[in-house]
Short mmCIF file of C-alpha atoms and ligand atoms in Angstrom, two decimals:
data_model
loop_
_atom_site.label_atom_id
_atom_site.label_comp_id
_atom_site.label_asym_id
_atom_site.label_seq_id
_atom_site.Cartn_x
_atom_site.Cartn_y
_atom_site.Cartn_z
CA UNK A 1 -15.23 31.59 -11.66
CA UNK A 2 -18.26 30.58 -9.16
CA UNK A 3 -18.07 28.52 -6.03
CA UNK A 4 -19.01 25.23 -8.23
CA UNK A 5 -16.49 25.50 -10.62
CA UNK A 6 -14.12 24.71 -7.47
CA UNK A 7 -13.73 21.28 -6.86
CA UNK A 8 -11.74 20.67 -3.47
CA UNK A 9 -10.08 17.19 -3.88
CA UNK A 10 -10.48 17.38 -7.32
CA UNK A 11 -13.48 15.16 -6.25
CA UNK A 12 -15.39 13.88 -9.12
CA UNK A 13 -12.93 15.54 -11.48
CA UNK A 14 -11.39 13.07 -14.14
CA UNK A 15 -8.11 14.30 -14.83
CA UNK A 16 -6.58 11.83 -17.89
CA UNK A 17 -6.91 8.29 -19.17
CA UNK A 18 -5.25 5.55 -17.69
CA UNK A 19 -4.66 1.50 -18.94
CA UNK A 20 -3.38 0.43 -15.91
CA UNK A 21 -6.25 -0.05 -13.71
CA UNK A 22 -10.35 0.18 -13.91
CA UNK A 23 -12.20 0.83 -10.70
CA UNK A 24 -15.82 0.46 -10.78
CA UNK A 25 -17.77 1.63 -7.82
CA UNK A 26 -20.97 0.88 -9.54
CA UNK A 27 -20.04 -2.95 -9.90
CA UNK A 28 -17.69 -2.90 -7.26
CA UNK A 29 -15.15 -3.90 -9.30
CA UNK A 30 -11.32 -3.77 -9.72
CA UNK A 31 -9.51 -4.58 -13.28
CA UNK A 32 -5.72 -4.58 -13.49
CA UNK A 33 -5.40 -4.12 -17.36
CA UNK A 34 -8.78 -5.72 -18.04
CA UNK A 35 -8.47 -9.08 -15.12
CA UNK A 36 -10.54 -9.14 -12.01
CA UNK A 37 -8.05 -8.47 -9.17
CA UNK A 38 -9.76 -11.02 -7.43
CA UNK A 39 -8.79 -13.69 -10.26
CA UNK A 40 -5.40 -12.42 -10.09
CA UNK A 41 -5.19 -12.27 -6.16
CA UNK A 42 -6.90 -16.02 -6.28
CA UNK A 43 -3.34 -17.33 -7.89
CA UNK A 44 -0.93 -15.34 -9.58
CA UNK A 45 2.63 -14.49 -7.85
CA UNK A 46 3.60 -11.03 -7.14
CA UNK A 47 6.34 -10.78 -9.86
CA UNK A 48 3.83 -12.08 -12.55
CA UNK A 49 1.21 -8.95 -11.41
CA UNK A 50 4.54 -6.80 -11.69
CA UNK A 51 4.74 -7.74 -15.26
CA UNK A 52 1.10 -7.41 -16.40
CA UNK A 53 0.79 -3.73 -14.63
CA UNK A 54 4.28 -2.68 -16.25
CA UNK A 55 3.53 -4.22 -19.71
CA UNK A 56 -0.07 -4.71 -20.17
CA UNK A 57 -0.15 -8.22 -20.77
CA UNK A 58 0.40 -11.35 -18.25
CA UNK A 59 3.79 -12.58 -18.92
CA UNK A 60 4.90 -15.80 -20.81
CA UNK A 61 6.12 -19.16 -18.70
CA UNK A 62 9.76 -17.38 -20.43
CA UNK A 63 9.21 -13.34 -19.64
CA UNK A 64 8.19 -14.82 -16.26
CA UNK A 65 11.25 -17.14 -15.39
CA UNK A 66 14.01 -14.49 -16.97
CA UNK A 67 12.28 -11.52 -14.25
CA UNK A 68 12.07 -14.21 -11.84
CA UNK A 69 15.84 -14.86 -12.02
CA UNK A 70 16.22 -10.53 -12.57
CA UNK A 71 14.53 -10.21 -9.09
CA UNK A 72 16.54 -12.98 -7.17
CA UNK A 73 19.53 -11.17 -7.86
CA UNK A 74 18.37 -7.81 -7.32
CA UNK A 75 17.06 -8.53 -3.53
CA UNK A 76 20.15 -7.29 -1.79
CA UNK A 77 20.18 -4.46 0.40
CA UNK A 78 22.82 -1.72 -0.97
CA UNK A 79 25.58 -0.95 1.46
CA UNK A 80 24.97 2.88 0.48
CA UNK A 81 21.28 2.77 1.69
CA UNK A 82 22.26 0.70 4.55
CA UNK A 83 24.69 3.24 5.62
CA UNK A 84 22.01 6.10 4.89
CA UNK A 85 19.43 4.45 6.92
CA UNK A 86 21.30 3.94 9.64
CA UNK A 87 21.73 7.28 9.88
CA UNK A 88 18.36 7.88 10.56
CA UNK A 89 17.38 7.74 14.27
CA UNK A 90 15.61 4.33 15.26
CA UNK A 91 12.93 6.00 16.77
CA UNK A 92 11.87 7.56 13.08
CA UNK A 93 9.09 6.53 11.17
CA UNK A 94 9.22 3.70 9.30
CA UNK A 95 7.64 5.98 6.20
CA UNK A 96 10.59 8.14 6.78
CA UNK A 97 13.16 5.38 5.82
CA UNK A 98 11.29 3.74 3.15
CA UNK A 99 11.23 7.52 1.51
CA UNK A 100 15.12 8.16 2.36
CA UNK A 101 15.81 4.85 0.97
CA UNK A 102 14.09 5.39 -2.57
CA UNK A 103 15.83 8.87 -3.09
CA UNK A 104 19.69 7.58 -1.94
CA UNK A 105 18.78 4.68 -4.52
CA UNK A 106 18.04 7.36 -7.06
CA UNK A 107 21.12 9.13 -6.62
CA UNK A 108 23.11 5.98 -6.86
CA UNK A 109 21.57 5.11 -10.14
CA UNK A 110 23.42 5.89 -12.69
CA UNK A 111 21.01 5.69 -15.19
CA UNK A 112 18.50 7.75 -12.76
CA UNK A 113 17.68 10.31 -15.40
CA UNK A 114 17.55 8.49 -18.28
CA UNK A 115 13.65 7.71 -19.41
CA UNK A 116 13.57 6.08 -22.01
CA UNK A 117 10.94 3.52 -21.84
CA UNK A 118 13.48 0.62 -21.94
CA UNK A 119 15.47 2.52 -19.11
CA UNK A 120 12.41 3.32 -17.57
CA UNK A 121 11.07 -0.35 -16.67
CA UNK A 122 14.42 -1.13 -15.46
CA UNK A 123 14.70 1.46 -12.69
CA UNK A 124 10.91 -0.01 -11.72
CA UNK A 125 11.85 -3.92 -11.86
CA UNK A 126 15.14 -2.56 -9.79
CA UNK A 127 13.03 -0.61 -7.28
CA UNK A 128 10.48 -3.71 -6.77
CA UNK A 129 13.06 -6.14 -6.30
CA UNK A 130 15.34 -3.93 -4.04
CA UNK A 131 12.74 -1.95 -1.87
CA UNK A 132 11.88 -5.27 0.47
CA UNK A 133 15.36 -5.83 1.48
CA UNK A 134 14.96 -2.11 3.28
CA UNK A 135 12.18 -2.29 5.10
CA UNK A 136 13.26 -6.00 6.69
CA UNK A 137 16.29 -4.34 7.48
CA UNK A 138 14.41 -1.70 9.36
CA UNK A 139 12.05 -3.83 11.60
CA UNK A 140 15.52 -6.15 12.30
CA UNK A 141 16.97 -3.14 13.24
CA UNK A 142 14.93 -1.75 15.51
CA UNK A 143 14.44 -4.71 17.25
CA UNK A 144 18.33 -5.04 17.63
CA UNK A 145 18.34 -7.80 15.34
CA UNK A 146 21.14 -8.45 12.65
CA UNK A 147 19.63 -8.35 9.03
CA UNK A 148 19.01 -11.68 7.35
CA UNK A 149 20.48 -11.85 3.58
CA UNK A 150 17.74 -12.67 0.35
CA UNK A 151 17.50 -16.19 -0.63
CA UNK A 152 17.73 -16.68 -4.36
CA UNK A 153 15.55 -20.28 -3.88
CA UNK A 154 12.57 -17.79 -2.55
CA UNK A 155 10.35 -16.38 -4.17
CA UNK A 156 8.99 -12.78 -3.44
CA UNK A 157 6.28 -13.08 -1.50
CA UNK A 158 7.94 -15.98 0.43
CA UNK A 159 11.50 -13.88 0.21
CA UNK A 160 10.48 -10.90 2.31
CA UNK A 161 8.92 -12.58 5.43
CA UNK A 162 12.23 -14.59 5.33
CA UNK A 163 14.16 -11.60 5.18
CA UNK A 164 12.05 -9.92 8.05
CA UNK A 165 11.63 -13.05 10.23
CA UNK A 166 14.78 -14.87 9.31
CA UNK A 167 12.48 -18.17 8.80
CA UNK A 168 10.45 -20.12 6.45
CA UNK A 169 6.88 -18.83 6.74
CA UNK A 170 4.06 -21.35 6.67
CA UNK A 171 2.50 -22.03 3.15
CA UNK A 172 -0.69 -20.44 4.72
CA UNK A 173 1.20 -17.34 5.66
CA UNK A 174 3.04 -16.58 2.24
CA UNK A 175 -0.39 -16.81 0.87
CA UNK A 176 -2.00 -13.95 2.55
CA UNK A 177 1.02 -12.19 2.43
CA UNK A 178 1.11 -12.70 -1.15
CA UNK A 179 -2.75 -11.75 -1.48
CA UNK A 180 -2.18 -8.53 0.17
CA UNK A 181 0.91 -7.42 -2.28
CA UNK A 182 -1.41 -8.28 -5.40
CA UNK A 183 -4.23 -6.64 -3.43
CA UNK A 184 -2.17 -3.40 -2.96
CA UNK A 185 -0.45 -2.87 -6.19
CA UNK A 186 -2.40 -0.52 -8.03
CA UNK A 187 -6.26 1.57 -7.81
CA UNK A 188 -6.10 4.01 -10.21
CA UNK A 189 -5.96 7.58 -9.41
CA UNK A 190 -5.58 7.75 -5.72
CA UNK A 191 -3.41 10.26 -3.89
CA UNK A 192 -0.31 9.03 -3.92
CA UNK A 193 -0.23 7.82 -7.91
CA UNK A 194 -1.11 11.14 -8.32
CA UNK A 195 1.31 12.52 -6.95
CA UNK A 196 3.84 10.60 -8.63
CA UNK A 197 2.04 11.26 -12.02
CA UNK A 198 2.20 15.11 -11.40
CA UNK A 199 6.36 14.53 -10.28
CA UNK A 200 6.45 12.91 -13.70
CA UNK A 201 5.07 15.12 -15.71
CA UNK A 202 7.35 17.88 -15.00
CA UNK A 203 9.89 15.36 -16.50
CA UNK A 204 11.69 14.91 -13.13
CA UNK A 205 12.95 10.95 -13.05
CA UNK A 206 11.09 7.87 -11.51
CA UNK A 207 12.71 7.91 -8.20
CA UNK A 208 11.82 11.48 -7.24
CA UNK A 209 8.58 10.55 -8.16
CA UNK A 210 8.13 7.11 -6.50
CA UNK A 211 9.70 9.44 -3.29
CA UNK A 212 7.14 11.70 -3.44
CA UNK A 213 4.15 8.99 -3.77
CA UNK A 214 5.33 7.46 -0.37
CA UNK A 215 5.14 11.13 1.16
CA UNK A 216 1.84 11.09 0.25
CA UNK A 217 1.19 7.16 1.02
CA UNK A 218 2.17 8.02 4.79
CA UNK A 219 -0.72 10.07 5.68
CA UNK A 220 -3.28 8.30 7.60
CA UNK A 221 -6.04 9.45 4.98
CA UNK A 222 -4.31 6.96 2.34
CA UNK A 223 -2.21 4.65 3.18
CA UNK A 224 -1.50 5.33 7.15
CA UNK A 225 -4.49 3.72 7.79
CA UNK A 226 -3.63 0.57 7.87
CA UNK A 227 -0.79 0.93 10.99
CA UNK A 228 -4.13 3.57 12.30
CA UNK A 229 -6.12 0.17 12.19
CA UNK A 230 -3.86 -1.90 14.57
CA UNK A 231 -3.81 1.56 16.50
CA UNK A 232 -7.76 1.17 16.91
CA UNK A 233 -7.31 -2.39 18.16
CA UNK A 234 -4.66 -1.48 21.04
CA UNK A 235 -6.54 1.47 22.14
CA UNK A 236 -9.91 -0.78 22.30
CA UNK A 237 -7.49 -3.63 24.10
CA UNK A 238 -5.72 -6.85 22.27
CA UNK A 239 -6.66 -9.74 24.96
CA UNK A 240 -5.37 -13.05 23.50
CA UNK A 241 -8.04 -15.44 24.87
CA UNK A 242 -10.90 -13.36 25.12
CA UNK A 243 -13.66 -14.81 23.13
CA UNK A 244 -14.76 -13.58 19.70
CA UNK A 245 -18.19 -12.72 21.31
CA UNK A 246 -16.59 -10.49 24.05
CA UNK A 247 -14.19 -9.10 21.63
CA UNK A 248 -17.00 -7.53 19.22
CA UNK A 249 -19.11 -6.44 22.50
CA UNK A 250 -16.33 -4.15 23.89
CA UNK A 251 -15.23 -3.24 20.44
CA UNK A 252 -19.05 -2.21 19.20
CA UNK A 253 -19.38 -0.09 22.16
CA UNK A 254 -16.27 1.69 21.78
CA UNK A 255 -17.11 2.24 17.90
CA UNK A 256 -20.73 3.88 19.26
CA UNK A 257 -18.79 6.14 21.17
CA UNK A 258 -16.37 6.90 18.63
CA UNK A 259 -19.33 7.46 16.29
CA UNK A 260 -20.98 9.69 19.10
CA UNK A 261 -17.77 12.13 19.42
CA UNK A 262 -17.82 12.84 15.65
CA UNK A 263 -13.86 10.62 15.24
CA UNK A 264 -13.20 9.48 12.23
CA UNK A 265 -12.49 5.58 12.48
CA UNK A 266 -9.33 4.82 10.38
CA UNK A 267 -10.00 1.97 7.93
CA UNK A 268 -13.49 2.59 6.88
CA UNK A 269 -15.05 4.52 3.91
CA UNK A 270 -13.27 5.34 0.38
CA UNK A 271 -13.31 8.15 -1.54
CA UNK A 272 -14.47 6.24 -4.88
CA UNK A 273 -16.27 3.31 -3.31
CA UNK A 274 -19.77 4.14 -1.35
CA UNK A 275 -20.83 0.49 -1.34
CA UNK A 276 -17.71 -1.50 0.25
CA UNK A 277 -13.96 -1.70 -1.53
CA UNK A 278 -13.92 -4.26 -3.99
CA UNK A 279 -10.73 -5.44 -2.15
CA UNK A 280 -12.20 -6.16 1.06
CA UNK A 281 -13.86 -10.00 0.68
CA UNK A 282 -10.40 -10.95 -0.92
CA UNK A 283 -8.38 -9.60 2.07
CA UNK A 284 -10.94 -10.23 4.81
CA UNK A 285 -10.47 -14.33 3.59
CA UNK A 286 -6.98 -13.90 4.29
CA UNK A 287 -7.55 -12.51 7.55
CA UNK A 288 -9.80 -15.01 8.59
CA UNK A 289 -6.95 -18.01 7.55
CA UNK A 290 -4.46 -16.09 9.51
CA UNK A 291 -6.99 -16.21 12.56
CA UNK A 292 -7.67 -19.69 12.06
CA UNK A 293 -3.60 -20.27 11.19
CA UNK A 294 -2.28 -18.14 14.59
CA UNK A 295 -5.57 -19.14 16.96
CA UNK A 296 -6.35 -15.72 17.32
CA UNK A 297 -10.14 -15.27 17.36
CA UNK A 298 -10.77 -12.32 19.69
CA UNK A 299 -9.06 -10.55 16.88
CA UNK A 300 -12.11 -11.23 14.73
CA UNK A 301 -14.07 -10.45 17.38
CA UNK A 302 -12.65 -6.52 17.80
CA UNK A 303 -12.75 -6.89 13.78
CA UNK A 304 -16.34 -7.76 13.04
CA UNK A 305 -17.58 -5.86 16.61
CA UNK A 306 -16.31 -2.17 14.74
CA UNK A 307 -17.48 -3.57 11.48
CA UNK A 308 -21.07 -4.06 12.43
CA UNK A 309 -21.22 -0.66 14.76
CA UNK A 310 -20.06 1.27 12.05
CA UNK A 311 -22.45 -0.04 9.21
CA UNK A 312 -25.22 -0.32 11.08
CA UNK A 313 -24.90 3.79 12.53
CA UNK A 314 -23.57 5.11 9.33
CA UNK A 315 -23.64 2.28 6.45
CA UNK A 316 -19.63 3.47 5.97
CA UNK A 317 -17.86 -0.33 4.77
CA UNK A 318 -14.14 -1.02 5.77
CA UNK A 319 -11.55 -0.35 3.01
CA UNK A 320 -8.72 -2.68 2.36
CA UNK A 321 -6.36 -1.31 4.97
CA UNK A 322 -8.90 -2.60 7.63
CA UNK A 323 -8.45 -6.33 6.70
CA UNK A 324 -4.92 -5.84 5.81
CA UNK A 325 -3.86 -4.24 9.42
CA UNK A 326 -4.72 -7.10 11.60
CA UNK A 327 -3.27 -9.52 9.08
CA UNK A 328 0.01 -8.22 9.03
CA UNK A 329 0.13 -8.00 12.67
CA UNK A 330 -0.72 -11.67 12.89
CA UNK A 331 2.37 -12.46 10.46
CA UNK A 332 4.70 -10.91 13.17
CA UNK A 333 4.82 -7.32 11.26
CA UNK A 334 5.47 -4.15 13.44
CA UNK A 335 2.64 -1.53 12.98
CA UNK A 336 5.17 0.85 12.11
CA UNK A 337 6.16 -1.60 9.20
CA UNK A 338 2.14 -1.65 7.55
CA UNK A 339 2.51 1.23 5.13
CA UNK A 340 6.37 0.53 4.19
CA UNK A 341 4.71 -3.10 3.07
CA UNK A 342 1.99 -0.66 1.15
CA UNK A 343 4.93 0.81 -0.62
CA UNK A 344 6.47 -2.37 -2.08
CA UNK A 345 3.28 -3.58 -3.31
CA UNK A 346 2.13 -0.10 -5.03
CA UNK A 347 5.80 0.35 -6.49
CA UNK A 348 4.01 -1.80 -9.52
CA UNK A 349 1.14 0.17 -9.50
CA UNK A 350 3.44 3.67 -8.98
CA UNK A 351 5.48 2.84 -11.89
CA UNK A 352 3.50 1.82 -14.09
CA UNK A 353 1.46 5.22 -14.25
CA UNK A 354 4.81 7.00 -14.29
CA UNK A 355 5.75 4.95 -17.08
CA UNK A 356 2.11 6.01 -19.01
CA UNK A 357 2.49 9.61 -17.71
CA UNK A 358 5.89 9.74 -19.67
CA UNK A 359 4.45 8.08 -22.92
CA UNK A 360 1.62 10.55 -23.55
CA UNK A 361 2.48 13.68 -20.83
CA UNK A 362 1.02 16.73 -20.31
CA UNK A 363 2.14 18.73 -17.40
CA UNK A 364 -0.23 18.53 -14.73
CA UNK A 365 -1.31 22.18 -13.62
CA UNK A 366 -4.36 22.73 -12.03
CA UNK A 367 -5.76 25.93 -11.77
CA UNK A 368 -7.03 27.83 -8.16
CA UNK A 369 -9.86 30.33 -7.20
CA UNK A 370 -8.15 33.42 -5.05
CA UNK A 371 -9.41 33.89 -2.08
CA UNK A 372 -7.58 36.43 0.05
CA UNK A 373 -8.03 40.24 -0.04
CA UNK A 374 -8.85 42.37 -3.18
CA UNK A 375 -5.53 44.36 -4.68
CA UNK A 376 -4.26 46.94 -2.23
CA UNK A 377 -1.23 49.07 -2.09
CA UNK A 378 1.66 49.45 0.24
N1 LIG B 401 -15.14 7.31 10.04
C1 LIG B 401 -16.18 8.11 10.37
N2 LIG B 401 -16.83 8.85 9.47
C2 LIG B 401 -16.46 8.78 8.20
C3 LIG B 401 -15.39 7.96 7.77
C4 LIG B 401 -14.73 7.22 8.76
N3 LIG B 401 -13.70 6.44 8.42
N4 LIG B 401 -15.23 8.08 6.45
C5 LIG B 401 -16.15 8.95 6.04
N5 LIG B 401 -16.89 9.38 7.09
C6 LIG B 401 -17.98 10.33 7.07
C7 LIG B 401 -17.37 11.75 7.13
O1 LIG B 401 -17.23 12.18 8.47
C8 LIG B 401 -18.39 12.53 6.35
O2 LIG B 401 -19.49 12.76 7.18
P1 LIG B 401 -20.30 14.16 7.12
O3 LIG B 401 -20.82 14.22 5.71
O4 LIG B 401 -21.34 14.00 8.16
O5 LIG B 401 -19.28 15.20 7.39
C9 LIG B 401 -18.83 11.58 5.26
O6 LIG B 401 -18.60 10.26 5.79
C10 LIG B 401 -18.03 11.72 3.98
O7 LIG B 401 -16.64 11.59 4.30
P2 LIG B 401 -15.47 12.37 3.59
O8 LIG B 401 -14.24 12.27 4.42
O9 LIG B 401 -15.92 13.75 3.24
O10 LIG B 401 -15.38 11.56 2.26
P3 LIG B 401 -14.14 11.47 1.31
O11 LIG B 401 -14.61 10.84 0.09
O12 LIG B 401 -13.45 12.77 1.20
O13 LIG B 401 -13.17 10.56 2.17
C11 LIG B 401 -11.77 8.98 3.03
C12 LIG B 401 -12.72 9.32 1.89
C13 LIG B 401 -11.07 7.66 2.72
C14 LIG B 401 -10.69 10.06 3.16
C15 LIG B 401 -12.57 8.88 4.34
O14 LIG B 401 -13.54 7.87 4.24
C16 LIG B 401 -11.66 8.65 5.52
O15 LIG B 401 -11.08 9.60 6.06
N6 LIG B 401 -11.52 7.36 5.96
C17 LIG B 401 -10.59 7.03 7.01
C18 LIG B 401 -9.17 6.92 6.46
C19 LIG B 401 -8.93 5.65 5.68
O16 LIG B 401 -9.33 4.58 6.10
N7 LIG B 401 -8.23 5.80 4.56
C20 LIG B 401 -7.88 4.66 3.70
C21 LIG B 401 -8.53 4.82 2.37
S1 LIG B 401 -8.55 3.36 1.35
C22 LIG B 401 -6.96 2.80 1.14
C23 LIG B 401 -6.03 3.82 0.63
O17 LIG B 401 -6.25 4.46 -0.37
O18 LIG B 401 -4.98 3.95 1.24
#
């Protein structure tokens, strides 16, 4: 084997065929099963993307109202993962939880390692539905707040920023937060669906696998970067009332000097896309309504300031973690809380490759070059 037969990152390297999800650098494009996410993200609820990843097809008015009504009463957060995350220290990362919450509902499944496809697509519309009520619970809880119980007159998108915030968000709000779930559900090959497509094809079950995709979700490479984003912002400064013009001047110098010590600016660059995420415009309009909605300008400012600096020295584009940060901190969201709200949008995306993996699998076993010293004897 030479040197170029090695291919670190499996960069480049196409490793099966997948229905779910086409991502086009070349026209910057994103298809869930054959729609523009953009068409989908311009109007189409959460649960009714859940449906079209998991079957292929955009639901009827019927298949939409019966998992509607499946969902509502599936919100509730289990007294056994209650009990398991509160014995996790409060101080833990958010990640942490989110992962110890999908593995105790595994084990309390009791039709956990049955895969059939039938049983398969109920563990995944159980998993979307239940996963919210967690990470509310967390944020509550670490602010020493009680939880607040689902609402079966909610929907989803509206349902989990009532459970986190215990109050009606504004029509505006639901709307980017909706936008960002649809936004997040699924791309295709990345790390973490991976990850859970290599779980699955050792024929371990759905929730070891969905627990091992939000390992790999956490890292600040992937998913991480979105909380890393907010991080940028507070180590730049957050000064409600600063103007958007000051804002972007502090926040373009501190991106030259980031630039000029070789750091790698969390938020920006992809490893498919080389000419922006396809993502990005959708996201970035829900950013700017959530300026406009909370008054928050200088925000744009630090936003745009890093934006420019960065494109102009290296022609690197923000991914969609760097619109999605600042809008989830506007909603009220602890940083902490970014990538557990990455998990319950890309449980669609998760499941539905595990789901394809299982239909058609092969076990995924790569091969490696050795490296370390010749054979030698004791
Ligand atoms: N800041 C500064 N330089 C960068 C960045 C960045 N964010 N991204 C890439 N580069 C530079 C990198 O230093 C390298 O330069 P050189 O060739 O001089 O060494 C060059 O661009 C190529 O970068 P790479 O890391 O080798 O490229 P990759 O395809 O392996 O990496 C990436 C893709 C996403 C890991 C990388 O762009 C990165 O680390 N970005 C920051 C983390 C981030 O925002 N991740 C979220 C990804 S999108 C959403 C998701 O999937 O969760």
């Amino acid at each position: 084997m030479t040197d170029t037969d090695v291919h670190k990152g499996l960069a480049g390297i196409v490793a099966d065929r997948t229905a779910v999800s086409k991502v086009n650098p070349d026209t910057n494009s994103l298809l869930y099963r054959g729609y523009p996410v953009q068409q989908l993200a311009a109007g189409l609820s959460v649960e009714a993307v859940a449906l079209l990843l998991w079957s292929g097809e955009l639901p009827s008015t019927q298949e939409l109202a019966e998992f509607e009504e499946f969902e509502r009463s599936h919100r509730g957060l289990d007294p056994k993962v209650r009990e398991a995350v509160d014995l996790l220290p409060a101080d833990c990362h958010p990640m942490d939880v989110g992962r110890t919450a999908v593995s105790v509902m595994g084990a309390n499944d009791p039709h956990a390692q049955t895969s059939d496809p039938a049983a398969e697509l109920q563990k995944a519309k159980k998993l979307f539905a239940a996963f919210p009520a967690v990470l509310a619970y967390d944020q509550r809880r670490r602010r020493g707040q009680d939880p607040v119980a689902p609402r079966d007159d909610l929907d989803y998108a509206q349902n989990v920023l009532w459970m986190t915030f215990g109050e009606e968000a504004a029509a505006e709000v639901v709307n980017a937060f909706r936008v960002s779930m649809v936004l997040y559900a699924e791309h295709s090959f990345n790390a973490s669906t991976f990850t859970a497509r290599v779980v699955t094809s050792t024929l371990s079950d759905l929730h070891s696998a969905v627990t091992a995709a939000i390992g790999a979700l956490k890292g600040p490479l992937h998913g991480g970067a979105n909380e890393a984003v907010m991080h940028t912002f507070a180590e730049i400064g957050i000064r409600p009332g600063e103007t958007r013009e000051e804002a972007a001047a502090r926040s373009r110098e501190w991106m030259e000097n980031a630039l000029a010590e070789k750091r790698k600016v969390m938020g920006f660059g992809h490893r498919v896309y080389k000419r922006g995420d396809s993502r990005v415009p959708t996201m970035k309009e829900s950013l700017d309504a959530m300026v406009e909605h909370y008054g928050r300008h200088e925000l744009m400012g630090l936003y745009e300031g890093l934006e420019s600096a960065m494109d102009e020295a290296t022609g690197i584009k923000p991914n969609l973690d760097y619109p999605a940060g600042p809008t989830y901190h506007l909603m009220g969201f602890d940083t902490e809380m970014f990538t557990p709200l990455f998990i319950a949008s890309r449980i669609m995306g998760w499941t539905a490759h595990i789901m394809e993996q299982r239909a058609d699998n092969t076990l995924i076993r790569p091969l490696s070059e050795y490296s370390g010293p010749d054979e030698r004897s004791l």
